[in-house]
Short mmCIF file of C-alpha atoms and ligand atoms in Angstrom, two decimals:
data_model
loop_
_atom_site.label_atom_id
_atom_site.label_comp_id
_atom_site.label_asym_id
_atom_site.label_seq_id
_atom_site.Cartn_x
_atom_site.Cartn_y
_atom_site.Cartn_z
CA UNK A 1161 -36.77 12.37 -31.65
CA UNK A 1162 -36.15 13.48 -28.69
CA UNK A 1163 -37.51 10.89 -26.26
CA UNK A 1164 -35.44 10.25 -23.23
CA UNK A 1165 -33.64 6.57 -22.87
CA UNK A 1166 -34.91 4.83 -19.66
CA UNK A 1167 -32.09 2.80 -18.19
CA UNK A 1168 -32.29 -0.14 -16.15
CA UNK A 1169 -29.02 -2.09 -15.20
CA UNK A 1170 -28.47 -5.80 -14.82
CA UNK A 1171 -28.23 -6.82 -11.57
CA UNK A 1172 -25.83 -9.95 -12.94
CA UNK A 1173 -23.01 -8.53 -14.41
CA UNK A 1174 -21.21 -10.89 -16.95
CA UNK A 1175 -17.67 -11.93 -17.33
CA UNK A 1176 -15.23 -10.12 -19.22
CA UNK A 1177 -13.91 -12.23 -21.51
CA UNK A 1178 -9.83 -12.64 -22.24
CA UNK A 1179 -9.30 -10.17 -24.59
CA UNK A 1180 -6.10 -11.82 -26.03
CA UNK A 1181 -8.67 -14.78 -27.55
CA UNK A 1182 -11.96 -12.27 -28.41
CA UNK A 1183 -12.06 -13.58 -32.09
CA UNK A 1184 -15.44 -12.39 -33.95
CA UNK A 1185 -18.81 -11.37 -32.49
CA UNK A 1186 -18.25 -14.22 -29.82
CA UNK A 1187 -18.95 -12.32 -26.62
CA UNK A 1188 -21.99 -9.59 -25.61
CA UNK A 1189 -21.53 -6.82 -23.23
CA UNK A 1190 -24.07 -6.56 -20.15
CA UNK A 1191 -26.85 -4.22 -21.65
CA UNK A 1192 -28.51 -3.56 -24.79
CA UNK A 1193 -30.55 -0.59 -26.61
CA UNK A 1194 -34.23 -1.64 -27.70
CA UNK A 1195 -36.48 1.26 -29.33
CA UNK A 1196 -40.25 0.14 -30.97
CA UNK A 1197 -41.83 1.00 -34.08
CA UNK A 1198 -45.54 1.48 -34.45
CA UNK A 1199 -47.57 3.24 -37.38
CA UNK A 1200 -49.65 5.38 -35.41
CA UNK A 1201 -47.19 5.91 -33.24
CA UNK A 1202 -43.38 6.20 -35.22
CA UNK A 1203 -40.69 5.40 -33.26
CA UNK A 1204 -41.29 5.13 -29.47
CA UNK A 1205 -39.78 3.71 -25.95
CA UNK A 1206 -36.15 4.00 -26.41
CA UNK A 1207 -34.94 2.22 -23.28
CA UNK A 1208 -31.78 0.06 -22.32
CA UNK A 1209 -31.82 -3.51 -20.74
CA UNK A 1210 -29.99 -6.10 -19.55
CA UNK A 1211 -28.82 -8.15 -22.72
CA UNK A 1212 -31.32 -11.16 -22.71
CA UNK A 1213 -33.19 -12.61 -25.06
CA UNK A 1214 -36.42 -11.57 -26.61
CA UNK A 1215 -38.96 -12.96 -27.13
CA UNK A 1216 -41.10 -12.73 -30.30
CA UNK A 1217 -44.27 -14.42 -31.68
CA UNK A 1218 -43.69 -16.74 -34.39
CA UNK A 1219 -45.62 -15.12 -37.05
CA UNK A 1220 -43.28 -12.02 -36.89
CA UNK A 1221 -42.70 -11.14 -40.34
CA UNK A 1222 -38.95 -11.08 -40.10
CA UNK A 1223 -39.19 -15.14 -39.61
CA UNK A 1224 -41.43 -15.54 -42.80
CA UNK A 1225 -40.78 -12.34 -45.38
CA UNK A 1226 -37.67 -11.22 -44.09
CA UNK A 1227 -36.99 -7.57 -43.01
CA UNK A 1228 -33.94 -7.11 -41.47
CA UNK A 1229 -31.46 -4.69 -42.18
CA UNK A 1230 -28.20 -3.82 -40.22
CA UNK A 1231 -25.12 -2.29 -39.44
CA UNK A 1232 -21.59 -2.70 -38.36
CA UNK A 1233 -18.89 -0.39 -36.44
CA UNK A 1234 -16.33 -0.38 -34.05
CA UNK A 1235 -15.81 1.77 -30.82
CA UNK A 1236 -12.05 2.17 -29.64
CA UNK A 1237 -11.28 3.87 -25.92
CA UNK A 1238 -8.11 5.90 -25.74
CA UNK A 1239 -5.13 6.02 -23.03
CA UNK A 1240 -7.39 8.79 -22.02
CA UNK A 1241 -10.36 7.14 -21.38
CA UNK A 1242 -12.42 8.75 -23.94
CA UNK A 1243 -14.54 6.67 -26.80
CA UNK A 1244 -14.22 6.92 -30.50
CA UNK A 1245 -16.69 5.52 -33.19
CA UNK A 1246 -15.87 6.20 -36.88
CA UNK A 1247 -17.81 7.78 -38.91
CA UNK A 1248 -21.35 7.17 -37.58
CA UNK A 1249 -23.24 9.38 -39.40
CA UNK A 1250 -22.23 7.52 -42.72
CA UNK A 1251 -23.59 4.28 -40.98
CA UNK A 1252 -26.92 5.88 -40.20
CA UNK A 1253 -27.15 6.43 -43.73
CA UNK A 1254 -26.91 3.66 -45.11
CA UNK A 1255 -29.39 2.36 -42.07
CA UNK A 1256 -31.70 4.96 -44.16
CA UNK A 1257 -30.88 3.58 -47.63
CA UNK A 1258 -31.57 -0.10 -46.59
CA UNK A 1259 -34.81 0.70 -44.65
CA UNK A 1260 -35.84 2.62 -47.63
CA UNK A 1261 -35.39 -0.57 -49.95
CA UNK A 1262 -36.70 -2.82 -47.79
CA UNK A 1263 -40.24 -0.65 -46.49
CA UNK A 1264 -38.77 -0.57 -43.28
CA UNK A 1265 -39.75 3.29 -41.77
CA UNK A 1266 -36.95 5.43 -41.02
CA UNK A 1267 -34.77 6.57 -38.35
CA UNK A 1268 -33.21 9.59 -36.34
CA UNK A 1269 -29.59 9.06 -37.29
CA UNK A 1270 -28.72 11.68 -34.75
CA UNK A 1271 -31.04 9.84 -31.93
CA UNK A 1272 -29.49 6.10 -32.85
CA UNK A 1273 -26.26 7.66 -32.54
CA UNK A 1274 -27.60 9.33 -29.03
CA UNK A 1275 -28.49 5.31 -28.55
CA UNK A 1276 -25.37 3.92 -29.44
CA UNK A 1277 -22.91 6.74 -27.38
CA UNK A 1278 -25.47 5.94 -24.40
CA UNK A 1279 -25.60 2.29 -24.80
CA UNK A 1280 -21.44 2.65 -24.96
CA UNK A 1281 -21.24 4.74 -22.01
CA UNK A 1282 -23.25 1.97 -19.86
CA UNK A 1283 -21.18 -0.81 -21.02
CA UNK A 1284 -17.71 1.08 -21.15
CA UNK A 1285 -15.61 -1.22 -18.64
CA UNK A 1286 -16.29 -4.01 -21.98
CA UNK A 1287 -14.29 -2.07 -24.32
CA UNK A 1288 -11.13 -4.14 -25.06
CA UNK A 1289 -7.68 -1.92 -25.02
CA UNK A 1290 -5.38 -5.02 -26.85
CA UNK A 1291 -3.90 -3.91 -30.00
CA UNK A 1292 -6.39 -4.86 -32.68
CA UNK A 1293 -9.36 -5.24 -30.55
CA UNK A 1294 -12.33 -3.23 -30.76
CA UNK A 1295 -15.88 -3.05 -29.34
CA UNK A 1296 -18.01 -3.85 -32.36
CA UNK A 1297 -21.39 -2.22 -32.58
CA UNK A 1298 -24.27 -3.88 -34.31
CA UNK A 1299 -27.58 -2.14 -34.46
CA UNK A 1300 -30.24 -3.86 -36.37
CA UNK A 1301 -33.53 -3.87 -37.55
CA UNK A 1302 -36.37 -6.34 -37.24
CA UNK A 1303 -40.32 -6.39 -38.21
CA UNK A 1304 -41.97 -7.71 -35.58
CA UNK A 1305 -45.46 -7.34 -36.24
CA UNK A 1306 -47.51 -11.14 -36.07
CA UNK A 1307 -49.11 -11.23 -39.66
CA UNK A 1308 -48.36 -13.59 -43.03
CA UNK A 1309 -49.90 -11.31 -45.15
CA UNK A 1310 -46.73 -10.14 -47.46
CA UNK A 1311 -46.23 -6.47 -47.19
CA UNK A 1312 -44.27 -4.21 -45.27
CA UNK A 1313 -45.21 -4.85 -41.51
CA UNK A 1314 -46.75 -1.92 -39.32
CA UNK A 1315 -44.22 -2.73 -36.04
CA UNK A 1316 -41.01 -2.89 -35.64
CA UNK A 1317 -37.98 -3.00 -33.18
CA UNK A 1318 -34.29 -1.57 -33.62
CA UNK A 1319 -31.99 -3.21 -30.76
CA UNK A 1320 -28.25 -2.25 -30.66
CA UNK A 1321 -25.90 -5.06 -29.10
CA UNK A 1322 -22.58 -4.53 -28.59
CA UNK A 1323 -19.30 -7.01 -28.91
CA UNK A 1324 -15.69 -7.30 -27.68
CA UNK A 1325 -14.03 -8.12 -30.47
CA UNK A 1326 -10.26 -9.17 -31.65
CA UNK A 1327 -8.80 -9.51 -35.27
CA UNK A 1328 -11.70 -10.69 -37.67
CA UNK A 1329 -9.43 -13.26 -39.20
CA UNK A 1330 -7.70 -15.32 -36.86
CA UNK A 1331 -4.85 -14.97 -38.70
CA UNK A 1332 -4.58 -11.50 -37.87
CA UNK A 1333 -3.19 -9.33 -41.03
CA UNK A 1334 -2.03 -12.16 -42.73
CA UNK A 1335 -3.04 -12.26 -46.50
CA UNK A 1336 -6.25 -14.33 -47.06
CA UNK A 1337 -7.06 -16.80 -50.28
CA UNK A 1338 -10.29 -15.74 -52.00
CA UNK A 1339 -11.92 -17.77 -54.89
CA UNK A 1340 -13.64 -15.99 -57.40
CA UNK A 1341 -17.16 -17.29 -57.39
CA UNK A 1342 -18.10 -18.19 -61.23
CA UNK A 1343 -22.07 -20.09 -60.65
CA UNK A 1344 -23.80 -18.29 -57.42
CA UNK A 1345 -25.22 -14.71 -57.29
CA UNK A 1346 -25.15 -12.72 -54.29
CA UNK A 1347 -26.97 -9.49 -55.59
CA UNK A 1348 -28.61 -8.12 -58.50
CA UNK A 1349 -29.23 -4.45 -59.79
CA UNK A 1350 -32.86 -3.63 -58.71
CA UNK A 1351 -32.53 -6.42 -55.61
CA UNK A 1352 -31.41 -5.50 -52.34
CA UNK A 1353 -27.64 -5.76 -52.77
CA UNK A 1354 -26.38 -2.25 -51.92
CA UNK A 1355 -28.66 -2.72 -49.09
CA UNK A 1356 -26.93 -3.90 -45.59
CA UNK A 1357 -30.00 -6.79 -45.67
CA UNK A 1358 -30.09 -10.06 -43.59
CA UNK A 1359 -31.05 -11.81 -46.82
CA UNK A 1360 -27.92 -10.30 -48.45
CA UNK A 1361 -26.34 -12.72 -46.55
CA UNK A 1362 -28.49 -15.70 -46.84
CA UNK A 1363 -28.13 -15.64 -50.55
CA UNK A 1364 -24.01 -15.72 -49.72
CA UNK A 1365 -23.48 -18.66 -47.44
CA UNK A 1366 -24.07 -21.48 -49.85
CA UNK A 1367 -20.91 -20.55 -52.03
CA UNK A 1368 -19.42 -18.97 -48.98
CA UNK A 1369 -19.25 -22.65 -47.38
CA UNK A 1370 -18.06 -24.15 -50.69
CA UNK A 1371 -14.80 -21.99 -50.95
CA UNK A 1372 -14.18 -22.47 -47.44
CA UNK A 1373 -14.30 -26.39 -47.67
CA UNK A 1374 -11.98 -25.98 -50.95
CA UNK A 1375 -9.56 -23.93 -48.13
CA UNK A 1376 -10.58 -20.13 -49.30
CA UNK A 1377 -11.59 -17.18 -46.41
CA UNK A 1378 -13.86 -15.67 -48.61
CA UNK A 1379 -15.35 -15.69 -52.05
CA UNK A 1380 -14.79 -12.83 -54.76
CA UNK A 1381 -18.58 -12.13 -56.57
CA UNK A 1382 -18.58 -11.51 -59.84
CA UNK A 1383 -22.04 -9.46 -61.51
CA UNK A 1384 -25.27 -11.52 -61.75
CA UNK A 1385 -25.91 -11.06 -65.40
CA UNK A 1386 -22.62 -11.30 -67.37
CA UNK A 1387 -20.78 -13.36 -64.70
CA UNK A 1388 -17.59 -11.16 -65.67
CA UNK A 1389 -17.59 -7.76 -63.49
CA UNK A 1390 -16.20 -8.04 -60.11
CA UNK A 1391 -18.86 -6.36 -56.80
CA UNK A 1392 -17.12 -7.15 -54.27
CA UNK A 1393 -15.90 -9.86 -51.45
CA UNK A 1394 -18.32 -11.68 -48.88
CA UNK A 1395 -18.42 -8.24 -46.33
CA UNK A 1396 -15.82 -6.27 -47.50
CA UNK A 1397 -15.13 -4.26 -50.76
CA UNK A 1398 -12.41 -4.93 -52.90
CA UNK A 1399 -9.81 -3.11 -54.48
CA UNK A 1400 -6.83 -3.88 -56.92
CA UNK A 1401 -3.76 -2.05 -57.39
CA UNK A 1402 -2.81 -2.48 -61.30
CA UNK A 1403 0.10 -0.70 -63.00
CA UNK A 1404 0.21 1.83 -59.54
CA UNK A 1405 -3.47 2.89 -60.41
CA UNK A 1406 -5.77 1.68 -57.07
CA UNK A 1407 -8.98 0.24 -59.03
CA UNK A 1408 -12.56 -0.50 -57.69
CA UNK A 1409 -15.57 -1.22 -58.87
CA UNK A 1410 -17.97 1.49 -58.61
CA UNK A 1411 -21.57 1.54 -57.08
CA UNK A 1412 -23.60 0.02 -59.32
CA UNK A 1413 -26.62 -0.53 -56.95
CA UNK A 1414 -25.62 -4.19 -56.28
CA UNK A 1415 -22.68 -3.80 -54.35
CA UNK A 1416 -22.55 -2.64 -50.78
CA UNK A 1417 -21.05 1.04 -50.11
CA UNK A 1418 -18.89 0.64 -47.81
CA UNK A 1419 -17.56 3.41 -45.07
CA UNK A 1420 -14.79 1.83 -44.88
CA UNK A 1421 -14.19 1.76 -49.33
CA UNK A 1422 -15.14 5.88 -49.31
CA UNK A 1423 -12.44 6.23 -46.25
CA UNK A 1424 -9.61 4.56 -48.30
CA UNK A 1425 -10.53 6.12 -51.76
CA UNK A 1426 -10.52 9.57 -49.69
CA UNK A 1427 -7.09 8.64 -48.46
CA UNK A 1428 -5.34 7.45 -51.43
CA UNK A 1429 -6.53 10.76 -53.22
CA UNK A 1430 -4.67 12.78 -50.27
CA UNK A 1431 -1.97 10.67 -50.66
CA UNK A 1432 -2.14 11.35 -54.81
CA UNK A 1433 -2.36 7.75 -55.17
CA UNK A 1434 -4.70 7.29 -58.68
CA UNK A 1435 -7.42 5.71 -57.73
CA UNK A 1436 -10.30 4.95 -59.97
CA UNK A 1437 -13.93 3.59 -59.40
CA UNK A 1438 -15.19 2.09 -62.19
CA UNK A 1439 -16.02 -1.54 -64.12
CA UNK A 1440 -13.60 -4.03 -63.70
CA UNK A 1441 -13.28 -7.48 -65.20
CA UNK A 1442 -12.19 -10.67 -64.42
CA UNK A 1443 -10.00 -10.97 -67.57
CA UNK A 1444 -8.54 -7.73 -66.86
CA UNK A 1445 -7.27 -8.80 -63.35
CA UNK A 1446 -6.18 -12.14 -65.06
CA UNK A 1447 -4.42 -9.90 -67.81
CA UNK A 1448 -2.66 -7.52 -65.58
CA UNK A 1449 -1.41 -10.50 -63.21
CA UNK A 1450 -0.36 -12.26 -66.32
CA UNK A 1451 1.69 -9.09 -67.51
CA UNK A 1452 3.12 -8.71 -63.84
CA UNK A 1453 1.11 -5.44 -63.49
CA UNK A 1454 -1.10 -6.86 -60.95
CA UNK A 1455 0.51 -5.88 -57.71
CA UNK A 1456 -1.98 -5.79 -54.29
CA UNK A 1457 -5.66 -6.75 -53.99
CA UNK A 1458 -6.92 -6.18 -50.88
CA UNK A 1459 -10.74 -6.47 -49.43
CA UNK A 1460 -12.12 -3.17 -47.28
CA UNK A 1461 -14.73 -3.29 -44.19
CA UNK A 1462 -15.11 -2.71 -40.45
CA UNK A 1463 -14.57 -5.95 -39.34
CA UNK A 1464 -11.38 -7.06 -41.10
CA UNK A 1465 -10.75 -2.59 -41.97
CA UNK A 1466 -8.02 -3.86 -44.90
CA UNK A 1467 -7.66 -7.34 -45.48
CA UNK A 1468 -4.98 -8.62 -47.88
CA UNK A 1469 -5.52 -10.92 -50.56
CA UNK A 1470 -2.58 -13.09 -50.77
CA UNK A 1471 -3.91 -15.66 -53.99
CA UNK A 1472 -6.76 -15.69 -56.15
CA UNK A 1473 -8.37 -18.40 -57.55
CA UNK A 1474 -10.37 -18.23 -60.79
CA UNK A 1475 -11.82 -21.27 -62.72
CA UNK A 1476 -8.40 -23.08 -63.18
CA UNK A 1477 -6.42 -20.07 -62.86
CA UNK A 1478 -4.26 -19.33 -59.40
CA UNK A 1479 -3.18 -15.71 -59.22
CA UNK A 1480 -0.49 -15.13 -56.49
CA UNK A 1481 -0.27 -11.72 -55.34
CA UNK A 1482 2.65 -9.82 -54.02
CA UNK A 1483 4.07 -13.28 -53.51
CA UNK A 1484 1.53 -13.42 -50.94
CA UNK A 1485 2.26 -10.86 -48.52
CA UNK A 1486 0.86 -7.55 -47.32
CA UNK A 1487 1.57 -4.94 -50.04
CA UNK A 1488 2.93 -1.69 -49.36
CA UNK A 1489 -0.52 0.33 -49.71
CA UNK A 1490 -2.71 -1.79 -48.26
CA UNK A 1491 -0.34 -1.44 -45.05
CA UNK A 1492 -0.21 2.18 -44.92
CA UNK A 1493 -4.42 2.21 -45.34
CA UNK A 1494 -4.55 -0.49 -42.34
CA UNK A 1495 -2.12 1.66 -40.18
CA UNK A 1496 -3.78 4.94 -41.39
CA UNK A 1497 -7.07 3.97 -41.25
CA UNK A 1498 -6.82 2.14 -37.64
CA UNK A 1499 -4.47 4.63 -36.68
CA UNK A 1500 -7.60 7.22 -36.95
CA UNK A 1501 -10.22 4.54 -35.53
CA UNK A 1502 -8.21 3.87 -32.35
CA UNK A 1503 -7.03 8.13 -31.86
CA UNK A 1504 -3.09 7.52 -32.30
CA UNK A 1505 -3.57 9.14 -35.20
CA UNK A 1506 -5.01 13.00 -35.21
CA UNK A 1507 -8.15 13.43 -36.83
CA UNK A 1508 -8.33 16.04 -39.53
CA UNK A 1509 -11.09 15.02 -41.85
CA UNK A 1510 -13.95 14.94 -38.50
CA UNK A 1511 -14.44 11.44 -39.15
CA UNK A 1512 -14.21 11.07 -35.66
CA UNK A 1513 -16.83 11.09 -32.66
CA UNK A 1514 -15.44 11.41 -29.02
CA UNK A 1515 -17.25 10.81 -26.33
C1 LIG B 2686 -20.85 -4.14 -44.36
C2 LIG B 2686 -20.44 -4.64 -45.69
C3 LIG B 2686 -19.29 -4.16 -46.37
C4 LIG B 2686 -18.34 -3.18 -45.75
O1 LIG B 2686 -18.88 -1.96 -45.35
P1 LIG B 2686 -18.16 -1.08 -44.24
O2 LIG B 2686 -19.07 0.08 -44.06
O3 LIG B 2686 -16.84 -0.69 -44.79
O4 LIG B 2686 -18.05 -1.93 -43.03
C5 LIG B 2686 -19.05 -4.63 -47.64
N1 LIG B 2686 -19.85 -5.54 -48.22
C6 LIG B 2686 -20.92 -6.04 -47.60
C7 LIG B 2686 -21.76 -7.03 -48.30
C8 LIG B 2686 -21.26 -5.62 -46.32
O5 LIG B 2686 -22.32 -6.13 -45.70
#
């Protein structure tokens, strides 16, 4: 695609916001990227906007069937004014993977990431420089066409929004408590789990609101049909360091692949850190933490990058971890791994854009 992006700027520039107290996905920058999908016509009017709302007809099919798919990262500006965004290309994809699953038509990767560095460029002045902020990017996909029939509608829209953002737990690095969720599902091999879906999500917030009224950040999902394998954590991936081997489950098609889980199994390999992807238990975890073997667990994803897991909590069982502070790997991935996002850090692998 090689269509060029029509621009037109808001007249009614926002607010910053105080970028000591961004939180999470609070705040929107002044513009926005909106490109249509039509049969006939594929992909088509690429333009940015003002950020406003939009206006749809209520028999969209996203409202009623559900196709939505989207993605997550983070742009950083340096002390020299240039931009960074990690990794793109793996986010477009995954964009790919989850249209495919869902009958949503694919994209350029190379032209949404055109989008994005355009979109960026417009809306620069937003970027937050405060240690741990970020501008978070969140392209997403909607069907748009007005029809109930079920089946895979013939329009679409892909809007990018951007968002000054601060830590994703307002606790900052501070280890989290997770409970391992024995009763609800999230995903399913053959559903939509490794998917970045909407309804991914939908299917997560019952039990997500349960372990948060029980005082838990996030809930630990075990597999659908023996209720014994651990996927992974609410958005992140999760990974266990047993014994000095670095353990996570592998992709099993319903768990999310994350960019952020391939960066840190990438690293701990350079670092010659064993690291293993495989199938994983909940008795084994219980096992190694009641043998003493069990020393970090920490989740993996854009928004949080590493978050530590300082207790688990599993049917009557309470596993502390690391007496509940950061371990000693997952602070070398969270320094490494921002330390590369943000440019302090040089970038050897390419995993880097700059614009
Ligand atoms: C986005 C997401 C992740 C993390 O992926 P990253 O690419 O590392 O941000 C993990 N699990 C789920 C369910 C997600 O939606």
């Amino acid at each position: 695609m090689s269509e060029e992006i029509k621009v037109q700027l808001t007249t009614q520039p926002g607010e910053k916001p105080d970028s000591t107290n961004l939180s999470f996905g609070k705040f929107f920058t002044d513009h926005m990227f909106i490109m249509d999908y039509h049969k006939d016509k594929g992909w088509y009017d690429p333009r940015i906007v003002p950020y406003a709302p939009i206006a749809m007809d209520p028999a969209a099919m996203v409202f009623h069937y559900g196709q939505a798919v989207f993605e997550g990262m983070k742009a950083y500006l340096t002390e020299s004014g240039k931009v960074l965004l990690f990794r793109p290309d793996q986010n477009m994809k995954r964009l790919n993977r989850s249209n495919e699953r869902l009958g949503i038509p694919e994209v350029d990767g190379e032209f949404v990431i055109h989008a994005i560095q355009t979109l960026i460029e417009v809306d620069k002045s937003w970027i937050p420089t405060e240690k741990g902020t970020s501008l978070y990017v969140r392209p997403f996909i909607i069907a748009t066409e007005p029809c109930l029939g079920v089946r895979s509608s013939y329009t679409y829209q892909l809007i990018v929004i951007l968002s000054p953002v601060g830590a994703y737990y307002s606790s900052g690095l501070e280890p989290v408590k997770i409970n391992v969720e024995s009763s609800y599902t999230r995903a399913v091999r053959g559903g939509i789990g490794f998917a970045k879906a909407a309804g991914n999500y939908a299917a997560s917030i019952k039990a997500q609101e349960n372990a948060k009224k029980e005082g838990y950040s996030q809930v630990l999902w075990l597999d659908a049909i023996e209720k014994k394998y651990i996927e992974e954590v609410g958005s992140m991936n999760i990974f266990f360091k047993i014994g000095g081997t670095v353990i996570t489950p592998a992709i099993n098609g319903s768990i999310l692949e994350g960019v952020t889980r391939s960066s840190v199994i990438t690293l701990l390999q350079e670092w010659g850190v064993p690291v293993e992807e495989r199938k994983l238990s909940i008795e084994e975890i219980y096992e190694a933490y009641t043998n003493g073997k069990l020393e970090e667990v920490f989740g993996t994803g854009t928004a949080a990058v590493i978050s530590p897991v300082g207790e688990l909590h599993w049917n009557e069982h309470t596993m502390e971890i690391n007496d509940g502070k950061i371990g000693e790997v997952s602070q070398k991935l969270y320094d490494t791994i921002t330390g590369l996002q943000s440019g302090h850090l040089p970038d050897t692998r390419n995993w880097t854009l700059t614009f």
